[in-house]
Amino acid sequence: MTRSDELAGAALRLIARDGLTGVTFRAVAAESGWSLGAVQKTFASKGELLGATLQYAQATVAHQIEGEPGRPTLRAWLVNLVMGTLPLDEFRRSACLVSIAFSDLAPFDPAVAESLRAGDAQLRHRLQMLARRAQAEGELSPNVDGEHLMRGVLAFAAGFASQLLYDPIDEHAARQIVEATMLALVPDIPQASEVSFNPDP
């Protein structure tokens, strides 16, 4: 683990305990065991530290999603993807708080807005590729617009995560909601034998 990652991990722990106001260079130094000078040498500003913390959190959550992207099915993989973003333990909660803090700042900071926009666009592009593969393999209806589907998935994930910060439920209950939502967004395609045919009299 690099020094930057260690400091970002310390910032995440501080956010989980004290919120964003608890993140200062001095507090990160004390939490991480690095000197104040080392923190200041690594990050030129608090904004840069928080940006690295957000990237660290996102990368760590992504590594927690096991298996090949889109497997064994697109829907099952999307369930795990969304579950990884929900504040259901200390780490995911702190990651969610950092993400929300940047989203709240974006309307007033063009640089933050562009960073988030670019990140979202890249993620949607990757998800759309998985959607196209699922369509080619017969898992997803060819009538589904991949861009609209993935915007819906990400919007649901962000909204549900925000709600759980003030109205928490346990992981099992959250998974049931996520599975039901993904089933609605990525429904099973009826097999030919399941489609009834009613000719005109």
Coordinates of C-alpha atoms in Angstrom, one line a residue:
M1 CA 0.0 0.0 0.0
T2 CA 1.4 3.4 -0.9
R3 CA 1.6 6.3 1.5
S4 CA -1.2 8.1 -0.4
D5 CA -3.4 5.0 0.1
E6 CA -2.6 4.8 3.8
L7 CA -3.5 8.5 4.2
A8 CA -6.7 8.1 2.2
G9 CA -7.6 5.1 4.4
A10 CA -7.0 7.2 7.5
A11 CA -9.2 10.0 6.1
L12 CA -12.0 7.5 5.5
R13 CA -11.9 6.3 9.1
L14 CA -12.1 9.9 10.3
I15 CA -15.0 10.6 8.0
A16 CA -16.8 7.5 9.4
R17 CA -16.3 8.8 13.0
D18 CA -16.5 12.5 12.7
G19 CA -17.8 13.5 9.2
L20 CA -15.9 15.6 6.7
T21 CA -15.2 18.3 9.3
G22 CA -13.0 15.8 11.1
V23 CA -10.6 15.6 8.2
T24 CA -7.6 17.9 8.7
F25 CA -4.0 17.3 7.8
R26 CA -3.2 17.1 11.5
A27 CA -6.0 14.6 12.2
V28 CA -5.0 12.4 9.2
A29 CA -1.4 12.4 10.4
A30 CA -2.4 11.3 13.9
E31 CA -4.8 8.6 12.5
S32 CA -2.3 7.2 10.0
G33 CA 0.9 7.4 12.1
W34 CA 2.6 9.5 9.4
S35 CA 4.1 12.9 10.3
L36 CA 2.2 16.2 9.5
G37 CA 5.0 17.0 7.1
A38 CA 4.5 13.7 5.2
V39 CA 0.8 14.5 4.8
Q40 CA 1.5 18.0 3.5
K41 CA 4.1 16.7 1.1
T42 CA 1.7 14.1 -0.3
F43 CA -1.3 16.5 -0.7
A44 CA -1.2 20.1 -1.6
S45 CA -4.7 20.8 -0.3
K46 CA -7.6 19.3 1.6
G47 CA -9.5 19.1 -1.6
E48 CA -6.7 17.0 -3.1
L49 CA -6.7 14.7 -0.1
L50 CA -10.5 14.2 -0.3
G51 CA -10.2 13.5 -4.0
A52 CA -7.6 10.8 -3.4
T53 CA -9.8 9.5 -0.6
L54 CA -12.8 9.2 -2.9
Q55 CA -10.7 7.4 -5.6
Y56 CA -9.3 5.0 -2.9
A57 CA -12.8 4.2 -1.6
Q58 CA -14.1 3.6 -5.1
A59 CA -11.2 1.4 -6.1
T60 CA -11.5 -0.6 -2.8
V61 CA -15.2 -1.2 -3.3
A62 CA -14.6 -2.3 -6.9
H63 CA -12.1 -4.9 -5.7
Q64 CA -14.7 -6.3 -3.3
I65 CA -16.9 -7.3 -6.2
E66 CA -15.8 -10.8 -7.0
G67 CA -15.7 -12.5 -10.3
E68 CA -15.7 -11.3 -13.9
P69 CA -17.8 -8.2 -14.7
G70 CA -21.3 -9.2 -15.8
R71 CA -21.0 -12.8 -14.6
P72 CA -22.6 -15.1 -13.9
T73 CA -25.4 -12.9 -15.1
L74 CA -25.6 -9.2 -15.7
R75 CA -28.4 -8.8 -13.1
A76 CA -26.6 -10.8 -10.4
W77 CA -23.5 -8.8 -11.0
L78 CA -25.4 -5.5 -10.9
V79 CA -26.9 -6.5 -7.5
N80 CA -23.4 -7.0 -6.1
L81 CA -22.2 -3.7 -7.7
V82 CA -25.0 -1.8 -6.0
M83 CA -24.6 -3.6 -2.7
G84 CA -20.9 -2.5 -2.7
T85 CA -22.0 1.1 -2.8
L86 CA -24.4 1.0 0.1
P87 CA -23.5 2.3 3.6
L88 CA -24.0 -1.0 5.3
D89 CA -20.7 -1.1 7.3
E90 CA -18.2 1.5 8.5
F91 CA -16.1 1.4 5.3
R92 CA -18.9 1.7 2.9
R93 CA -20.6 4.3 5.0
S94 CA -17.5 6.5 5.0
A95 CA -17.0 6.0 1.2
C96 CA -20.7 7.0 0.7
L97 CA -20.2 10.2 2.8
V98 CA -17.1 11.2 0.7
S99 CA -19.1 10.6 -2.5
I100 CA -22.0 12.7 -1.3
A101 CA -19.8 15.5 -0.2
F102 CA -18.3 15.7 -3.6
S103 CA -21.7 15.6 -5.3
D104 CA -22.9 18.4 -3.1
L105 CA -19.8 20.5 -4.0
A106 CA -20.0 19.8 -7.7
P107 CA -22.7 22.5 -8.5
F108 CA -20.4 25.2 -7.1
D109 CA -17.0 23.9 -8.3
P110 CA -16.5 23.3 -12.0
A111 CA -13.4 21.2 -11.5
V112 CA -15.1 18.8 -9.2
A113 CA -18.2 18.7 -11.5
E114 CA -16.0 17.8 -14.5
S115 CA -14.1 15.1 -12.5
L116 CA -17.4 13.5 -11.4
R117 CA -18.9 13.8 -14.9
A118 CA -15.9 12.1 -16.5
G119 CA -15.9 9.4 -13.9
D120 CA -19.6 8.7 -14.4
A121 CA -19.3 8.7 -18.1
Q122 CA -16.5 6.2 -18.0
L123 CA -18.4 3.9 -15.7
R124 CA -21.6 4.1 -17.8
H125 CA -19.6 3.2 -20.9
R126 CA -18.2 0.1 -19.2
L127 CA -21.6 -0.9 -18.0
Q128 CA -23.1 -0.3 -21.5
M129 CA -20.6 -2.7 -22.9
L130 CA -21.8 -5.3 -20.4
A131 CA -25.4 -4.6 -21.4
R132 CA -24.5 -5.1 -25.1
R133 CA -22.9 -8.4 -24.3
A134 CA -25.9 -9.5 -22.3
Q135 CA -28.1 -8.6 -25.3
A136 CA -25.9 -10.6 -27.6
E137 CA -26.1 -13.6 -25.3
G138 CA -29.9 -13.4 -25.0
E139 CA -30.0 -12.4 -21.4
L140 CA -31.1 -8.8 -22.0
S141 CA -33.9 -7.7 -24.3
P142 CA -32.5 -6.0 -27.5
N143 CA -35.2 -3.4 -26.9
V144 CA -33.5 -2.1 -23.8
D145 CA -31.4 1.0 -24.2
G146 CA -28.1 0.4 -22.4
E147 CA -27.5 4.1 -21.7
H148 CA -30.9 4.5 -20.1
L149 CA -30.6 1.2 -18.2
M150 CA -27.2 2.1 -16.6
R151 CA -28.3 5.6 -15.8
G152 CA -31.2 4.1 -13.9
V153 CA -29.0 1.6 -12.1
L154 CA -26.6 4.3 -11.0
A155 CA -29.4 6.7 -10.0
F156 CA -31.0 4.0 -7.9
A157 CA -27.7 3.1 -6.2
A158 CA -27.0 6.8 -5.3
G159 CA -30.5 7.5 -4.1
F160 CA -30.8 4.3 -2.0
A161 CA -27.3 4.9 -0.5
S162 CA -28.3 8.4 0.6
Q163 CA -31.5 7.2 2.1
L164 CA -29.8 4.5 4.1
L165 CA -27.6 7.1 5.8
Y166 CA -30.6 8.5 7.7
D167 CA -32.9 5.5 7.5
P168 CA -30.7 2.4 7.9
I169 CA -31.8 -1.2 7.4
D170 CA -29.8 -4.4 7.7
E171 CA -27.9 -6.0 4.8
H172 CA -30.4 -8.8 4.2
A173 CA -33.3 -6.3 3.8
A174 CA -31.2 -4.0 1.6
R175 CA -30.3 -6.9 -0.7
Q176 CA -33.9 -7.9 -1.1
I177 CA -34.7 -4.4 -2.2
V178 CA -31.8 -4.3 -4.6
E179 CA -32.6 -7.7 -6.1
A180 CA -36.2 -6.6 -6.7
T181 CA -35.1 -3.4 -8.3
M182 CA -32.6 -5.1 -10.6
L183 CA -35.2 -7.7 -11.6
A184 CA -37.5 -4.8 -12.6
L185 CA -34.7 -3.1 -14.6
V186 CA -33.3 -6.3 -16.1
P187 CA -36.3 -8.7 -16.3
D188 CA -36.1 -12.2 -17.6
I189 CA -36.8 -12.6 -21.3
P190 CA -39.7 -14.9 -21.9
Q191 CA -38.8 -18.1 -23.7
A192 CA -40.7 -18.9 -26.9
S193 CA -42.6 -21.7 -25.1
E194 CA -43.8 -19.2 -22.4
V195 CA -45.3 -16.8 -24.8
S196 CA -49.0 -17.6 -25.4
F197 CA -50.4 -17.1 -28.9
N198 CA -54.0 -16.1 -29.2
P199 CA -55.0 -16.0 -32.9
D200 CA -57.9 -13.8 -33.9
P201 CA -61.2 -15.7 -34.0

